[in-house]
Short mmCIF file of C-alpha atoms in Angstrom, two decimals:
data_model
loop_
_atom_site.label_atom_id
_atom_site.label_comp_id
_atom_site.label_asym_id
_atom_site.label_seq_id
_atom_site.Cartn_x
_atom_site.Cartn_y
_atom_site.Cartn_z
CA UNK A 1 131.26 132.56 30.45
CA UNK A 2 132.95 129.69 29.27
CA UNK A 3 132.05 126.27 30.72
CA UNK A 4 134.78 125.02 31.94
CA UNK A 5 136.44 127.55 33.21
CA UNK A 6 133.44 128.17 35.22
CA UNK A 7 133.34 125.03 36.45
CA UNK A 8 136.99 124.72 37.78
CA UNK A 9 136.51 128.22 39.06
CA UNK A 10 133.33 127.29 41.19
CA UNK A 11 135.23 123.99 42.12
CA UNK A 12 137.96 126.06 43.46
CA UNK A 13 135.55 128.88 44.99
CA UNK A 14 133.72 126.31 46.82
CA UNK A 15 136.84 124.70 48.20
CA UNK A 16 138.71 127.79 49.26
CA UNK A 17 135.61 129.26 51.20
CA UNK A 18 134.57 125.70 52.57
CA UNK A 19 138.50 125.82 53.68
CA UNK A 20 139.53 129.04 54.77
CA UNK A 21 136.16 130.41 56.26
CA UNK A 22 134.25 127.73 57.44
CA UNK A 23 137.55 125.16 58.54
CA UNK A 24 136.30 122.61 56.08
CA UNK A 25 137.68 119.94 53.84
CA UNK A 26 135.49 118.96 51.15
CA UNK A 27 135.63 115.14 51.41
CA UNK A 28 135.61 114.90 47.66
CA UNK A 29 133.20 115.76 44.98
CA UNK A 30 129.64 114.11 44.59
CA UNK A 31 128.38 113.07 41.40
CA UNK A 32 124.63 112.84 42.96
CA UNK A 33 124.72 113.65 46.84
CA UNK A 34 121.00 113.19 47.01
CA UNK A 35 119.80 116.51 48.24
CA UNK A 36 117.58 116.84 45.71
CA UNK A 37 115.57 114.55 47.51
CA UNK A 38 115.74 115.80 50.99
CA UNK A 39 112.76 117.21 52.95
CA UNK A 40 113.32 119.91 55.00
CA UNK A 41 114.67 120.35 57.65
CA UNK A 42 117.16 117.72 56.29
CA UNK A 43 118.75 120.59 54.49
CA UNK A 44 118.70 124.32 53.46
CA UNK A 45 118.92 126.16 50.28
CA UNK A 46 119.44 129.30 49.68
CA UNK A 47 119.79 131.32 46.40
CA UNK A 48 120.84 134.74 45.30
CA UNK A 49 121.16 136.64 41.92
CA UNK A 50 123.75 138.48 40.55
CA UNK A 51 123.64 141.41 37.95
CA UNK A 52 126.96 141.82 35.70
CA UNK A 53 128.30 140.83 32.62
CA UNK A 54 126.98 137.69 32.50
CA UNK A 55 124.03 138.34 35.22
CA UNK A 56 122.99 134.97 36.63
CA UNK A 57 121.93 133.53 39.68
CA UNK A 58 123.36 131.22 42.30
CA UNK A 59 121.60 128.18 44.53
CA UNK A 60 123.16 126.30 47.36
CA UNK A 61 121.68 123.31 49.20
CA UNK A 62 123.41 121.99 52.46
CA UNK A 63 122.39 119.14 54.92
CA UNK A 64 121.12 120.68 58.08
CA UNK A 65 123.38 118.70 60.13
CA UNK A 66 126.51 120.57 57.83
CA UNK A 67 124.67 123.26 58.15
CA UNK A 68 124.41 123.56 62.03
CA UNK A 69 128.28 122.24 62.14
CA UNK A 70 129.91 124.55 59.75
CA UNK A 71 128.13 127.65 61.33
CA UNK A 72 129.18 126.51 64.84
CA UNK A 73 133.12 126.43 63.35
CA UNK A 74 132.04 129.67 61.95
CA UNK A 75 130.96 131.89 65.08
CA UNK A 76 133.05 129.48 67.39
CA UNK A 77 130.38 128.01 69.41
CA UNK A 78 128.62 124.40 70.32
CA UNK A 79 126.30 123.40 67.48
CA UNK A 80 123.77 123.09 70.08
CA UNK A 81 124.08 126.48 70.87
CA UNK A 82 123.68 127.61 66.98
CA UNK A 83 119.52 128.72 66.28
CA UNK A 84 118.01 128.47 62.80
CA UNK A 85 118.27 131.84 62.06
CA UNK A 86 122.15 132.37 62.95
CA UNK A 87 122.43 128.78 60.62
CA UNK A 88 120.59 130.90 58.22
CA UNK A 89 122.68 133.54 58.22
CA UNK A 90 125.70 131.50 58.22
CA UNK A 91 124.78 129.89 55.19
CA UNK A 92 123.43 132.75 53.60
CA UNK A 93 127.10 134.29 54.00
CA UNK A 94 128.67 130.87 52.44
CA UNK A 95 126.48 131.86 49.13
CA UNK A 96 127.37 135.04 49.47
CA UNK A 97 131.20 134.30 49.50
CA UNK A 98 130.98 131.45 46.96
CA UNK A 99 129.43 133.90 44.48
CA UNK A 100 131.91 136.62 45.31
CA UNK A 101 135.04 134.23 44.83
CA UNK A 102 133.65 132.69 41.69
CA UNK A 103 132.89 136.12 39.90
CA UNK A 104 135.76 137.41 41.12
CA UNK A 105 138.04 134.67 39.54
CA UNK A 106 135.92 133.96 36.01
CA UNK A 107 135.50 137.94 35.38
CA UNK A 108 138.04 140.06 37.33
CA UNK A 109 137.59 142.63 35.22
CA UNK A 110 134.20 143.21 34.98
CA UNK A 111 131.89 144.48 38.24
CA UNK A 112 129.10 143.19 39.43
CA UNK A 113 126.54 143.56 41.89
CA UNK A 114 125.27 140.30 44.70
CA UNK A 115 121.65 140.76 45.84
CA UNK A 116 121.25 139.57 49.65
CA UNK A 117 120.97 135.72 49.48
CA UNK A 118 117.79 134.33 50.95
CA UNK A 119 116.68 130.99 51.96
CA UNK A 120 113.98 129.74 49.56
CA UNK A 121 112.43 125.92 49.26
CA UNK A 122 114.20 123.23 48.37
CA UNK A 123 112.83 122.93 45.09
CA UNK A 124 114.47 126.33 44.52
CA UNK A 125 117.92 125.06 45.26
CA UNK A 126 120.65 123.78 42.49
CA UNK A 127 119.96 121.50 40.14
CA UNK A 128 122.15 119.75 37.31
CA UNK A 129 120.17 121.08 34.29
CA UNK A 130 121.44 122.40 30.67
CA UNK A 131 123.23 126.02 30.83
CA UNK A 132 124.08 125.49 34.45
CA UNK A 133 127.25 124.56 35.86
CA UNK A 134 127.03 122.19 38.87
CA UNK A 135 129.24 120.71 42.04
CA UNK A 136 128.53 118.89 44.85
CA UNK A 137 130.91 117.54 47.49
CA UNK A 138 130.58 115.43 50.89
CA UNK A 139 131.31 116.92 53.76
CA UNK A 140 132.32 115.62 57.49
CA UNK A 141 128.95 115.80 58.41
CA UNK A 142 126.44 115.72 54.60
CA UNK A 143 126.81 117.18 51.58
CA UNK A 144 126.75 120.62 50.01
CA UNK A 145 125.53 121.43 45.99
CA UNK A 146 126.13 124.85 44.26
CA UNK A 147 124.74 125.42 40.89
CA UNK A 148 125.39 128.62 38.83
CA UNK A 149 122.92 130.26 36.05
CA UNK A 150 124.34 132.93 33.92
CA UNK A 151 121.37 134.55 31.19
CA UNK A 152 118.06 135.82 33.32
CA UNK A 153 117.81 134.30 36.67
CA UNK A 154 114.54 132.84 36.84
CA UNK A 155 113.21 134.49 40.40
CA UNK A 156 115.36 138.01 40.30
CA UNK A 157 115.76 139.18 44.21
CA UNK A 158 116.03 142.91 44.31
CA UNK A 159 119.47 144.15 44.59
CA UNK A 160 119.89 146.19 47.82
CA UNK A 161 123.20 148.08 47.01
CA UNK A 162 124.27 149.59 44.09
CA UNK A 163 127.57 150.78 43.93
CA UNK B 1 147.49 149.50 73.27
CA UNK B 2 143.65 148.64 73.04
CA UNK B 3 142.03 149.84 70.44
CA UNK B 4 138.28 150.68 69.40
CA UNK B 5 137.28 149.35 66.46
CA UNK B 6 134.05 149.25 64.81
CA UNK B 7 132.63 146.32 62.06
CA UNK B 8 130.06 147.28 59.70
CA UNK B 9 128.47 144.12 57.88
CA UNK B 10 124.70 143.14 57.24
CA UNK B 11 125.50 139.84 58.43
CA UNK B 12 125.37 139.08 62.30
CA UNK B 13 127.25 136.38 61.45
CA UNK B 14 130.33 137.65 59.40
CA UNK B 15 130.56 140.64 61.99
CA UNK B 16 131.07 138.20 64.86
CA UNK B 17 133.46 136.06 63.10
CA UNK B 18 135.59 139.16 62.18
CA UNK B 19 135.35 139.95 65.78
CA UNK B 20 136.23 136.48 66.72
CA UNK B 21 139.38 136.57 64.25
CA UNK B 22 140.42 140.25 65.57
CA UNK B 23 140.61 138.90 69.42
CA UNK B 24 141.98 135.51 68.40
CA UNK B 25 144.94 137.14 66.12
CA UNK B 26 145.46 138.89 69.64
CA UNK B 27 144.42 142.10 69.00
CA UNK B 28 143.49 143.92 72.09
CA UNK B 29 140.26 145.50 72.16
CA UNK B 30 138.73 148.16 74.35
CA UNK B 31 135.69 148.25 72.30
CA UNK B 32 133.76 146.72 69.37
CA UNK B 33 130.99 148.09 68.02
CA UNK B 34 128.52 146.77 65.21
CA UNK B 35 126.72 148.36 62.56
CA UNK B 36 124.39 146.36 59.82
CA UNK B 37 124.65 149.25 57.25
CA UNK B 38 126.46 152.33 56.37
CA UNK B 39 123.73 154.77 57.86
CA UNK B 40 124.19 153.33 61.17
CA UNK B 41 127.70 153.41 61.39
CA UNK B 42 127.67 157.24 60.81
CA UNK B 43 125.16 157.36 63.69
CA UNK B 44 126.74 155.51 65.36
CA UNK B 45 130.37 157.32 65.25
CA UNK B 46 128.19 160.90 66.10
CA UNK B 47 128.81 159.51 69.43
CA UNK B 48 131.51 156.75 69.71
CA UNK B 49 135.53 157.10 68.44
CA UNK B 50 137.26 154.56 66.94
CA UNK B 51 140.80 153.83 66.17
CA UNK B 52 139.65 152.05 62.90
CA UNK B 53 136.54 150.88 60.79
CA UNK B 54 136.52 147.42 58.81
CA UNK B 55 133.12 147.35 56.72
CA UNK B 56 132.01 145.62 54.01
CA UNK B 57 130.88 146.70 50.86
CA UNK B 58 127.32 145.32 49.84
CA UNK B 59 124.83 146.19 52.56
CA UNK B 60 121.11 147.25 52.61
CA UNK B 61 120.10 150.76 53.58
CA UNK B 62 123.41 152.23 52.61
CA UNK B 63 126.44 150.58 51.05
CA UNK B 64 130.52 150.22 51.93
CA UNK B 65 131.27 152.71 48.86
CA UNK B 66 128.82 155.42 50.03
CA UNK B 67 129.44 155.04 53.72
CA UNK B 68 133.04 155.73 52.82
CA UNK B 69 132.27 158.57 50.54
CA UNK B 70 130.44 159.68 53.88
CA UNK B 71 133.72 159.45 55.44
CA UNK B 72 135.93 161.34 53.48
CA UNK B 73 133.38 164.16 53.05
CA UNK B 74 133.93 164.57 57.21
CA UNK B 75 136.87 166.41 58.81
CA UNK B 76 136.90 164.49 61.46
CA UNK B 77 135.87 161.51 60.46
CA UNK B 78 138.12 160.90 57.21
CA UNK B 79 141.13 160.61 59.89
CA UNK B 80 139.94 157.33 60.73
CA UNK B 81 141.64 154.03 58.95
CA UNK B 82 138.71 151.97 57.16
CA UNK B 83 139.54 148.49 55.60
CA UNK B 84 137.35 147.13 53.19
CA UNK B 85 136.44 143.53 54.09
CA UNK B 86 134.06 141.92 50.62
CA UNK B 87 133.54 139.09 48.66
CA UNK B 88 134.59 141.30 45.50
CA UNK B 89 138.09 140.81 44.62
CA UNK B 90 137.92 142.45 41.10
CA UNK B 91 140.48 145.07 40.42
CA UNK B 92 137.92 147.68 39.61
CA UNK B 93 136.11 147.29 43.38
CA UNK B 94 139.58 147.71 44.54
CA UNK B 95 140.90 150.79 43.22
CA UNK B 96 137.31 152.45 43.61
CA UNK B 97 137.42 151.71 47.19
CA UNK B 98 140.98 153.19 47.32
CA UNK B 99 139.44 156.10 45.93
CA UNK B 100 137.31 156.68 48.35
CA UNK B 101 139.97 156.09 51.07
CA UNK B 102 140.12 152.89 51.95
CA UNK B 103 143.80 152.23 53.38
CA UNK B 104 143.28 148.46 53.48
CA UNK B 105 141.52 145.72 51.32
CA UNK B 106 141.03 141.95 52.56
CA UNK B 107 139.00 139.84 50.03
CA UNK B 108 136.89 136.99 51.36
CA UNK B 109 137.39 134.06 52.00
CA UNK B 110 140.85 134.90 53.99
CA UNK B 111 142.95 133.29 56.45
CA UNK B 112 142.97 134.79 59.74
CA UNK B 113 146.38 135.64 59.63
CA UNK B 114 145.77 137.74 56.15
CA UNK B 115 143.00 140.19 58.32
CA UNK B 116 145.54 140.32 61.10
CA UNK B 117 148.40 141.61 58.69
CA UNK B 118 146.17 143.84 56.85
CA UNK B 119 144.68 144.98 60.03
CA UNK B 120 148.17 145.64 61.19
CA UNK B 121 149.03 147.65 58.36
CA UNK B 122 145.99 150.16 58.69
CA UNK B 123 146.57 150.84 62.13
CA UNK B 124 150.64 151.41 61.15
CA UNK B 125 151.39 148.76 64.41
CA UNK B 126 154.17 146.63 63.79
CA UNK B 127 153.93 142.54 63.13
CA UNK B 128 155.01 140.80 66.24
#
């Protein structure tokens, strides 16, 4: 896939989903939000693979406190009200969508398949690293990173539905 | 008119934000049912009508495309409207879920006023 294509098309993934979904503005885009340093429960990361033309993988990272408010905007409930799993599965489904858009827009001709994104360690998450194209933005309440691999995704998660 | 509708989606999540958006768009709703996968939406409609189905695509156990393939294969069941809700907005997804008999397509992310319309047009209701 071509680089920087890629990259405005993740840019504009992550902003559409953040926006439309989720009822976020990205607060502007972070060279170095600092998430690779968080411990959790300071944030979440979750990562899932896809298998296409490229096949590649996808990581997220997210603050916990962005976490716990974007999934409360998302089912329409108090953030104190929001458990870890249903902020799990929240942000599991803001990979999910992420992926989806950004395939969608870089190869619309081309199918793929999304494994079911899981929440792994932080060490797991995205990184800014050769052959991977990065973005990070703040948010109202932290920061969010995405990082795509195309080429063999280094932990494969088995897909669950093939078309 | 109220209508039954069912969601099929692995996420908990994503099904009760499409519910959310359904009742919010004001869509009256007798019933709403859940399913996680394909295979338990067919159970589940052994017992339970609905006026329409709005399922995603990639799910565990059995996926959107088969559970739809499920649905055309049925008499009965083939009369109901299914919209396709996924994160796949490629053309080929698209016209293989049209195939299969999918009379509505809403790519995510969407605005809640996109599911509303498309919803609309499955069911053959008018806009208000």
């Amino acid at each position: 896939m071509n680089e920087p294509v890629v990259q405005q098309a993740l840019r504009d993934s992550v902003d559409e989903v953040l926006d439309k979904m989720f009822f976020v503005q990205a607060l502007g885009e972070s060279p170095d939000p600092g998430l690779a340093a968080m411990e959790p429960p300071a944030a979440i990361a979750v990562r899932l693979t896809f298998l296409g033309e490229p096949s590649g993988s996808l990581a997220l990272r997210l603050t916990s406190t962005a976490a716990r408010s974007i999934a409360a905007d998302f089912l329409g409930t108090d953030e104190e009200e929001v458990s870890d799993p249903r902020m799990a599965d929240v942000v599991c489904e803001l990979a999910n969508m992420i992926c989806g858009s950004l395939l969608s827009r870089v190869e619309n001709a081309a199918t793929f398949q999304l494994a079911a994104p899981r929440i792994v360690p932080l060490s797991e998450g995205p990184a800014q690293e050769p052959g991977a194209t990065f973005y990070a933005v703040d948010l109202p309440k932290g920061s969010l990173a995405v990082s795509v691999n195309t080429g063999t995704p280094p932990c494969p998660a088995p897909i669950q539905s093939v078309s | 008119m109220a209508y039954r509708v069912l969601i099929v989606d692995d996420s908990p999540a994503m099904r009760a934000f499409v519910r959310r958006v359904i009742e919010l768009s004001g869509f009256e709703l007798s019933h709403c049912f859940e399913a996680s996968n394909g295979r338990e939406a067919l159970d589940l409609l052994r017992t339970e009508w609905v006026d329409t189905i709005l399922t995603d695509i990639n799910m565990p156990g059995m996926d959107g495309q088969e559970f739809l393939r499920r649905l055309s294969e049925d008499e009965l069941l083939r009369s109901i409207p299914a919209l396709v809700i996924s994160t796949d907005a490629t053309a080929h997804r698209m016209a293989s879920m049209a195939s299969l008999g999918a009379r509505g397509y809403v790519t995510k992310p969407f605005l809640p006023e996109t599911l509303r319309a498309e919803l609309e047009r499955t069911l053959g209701v008018p806009c208000e």
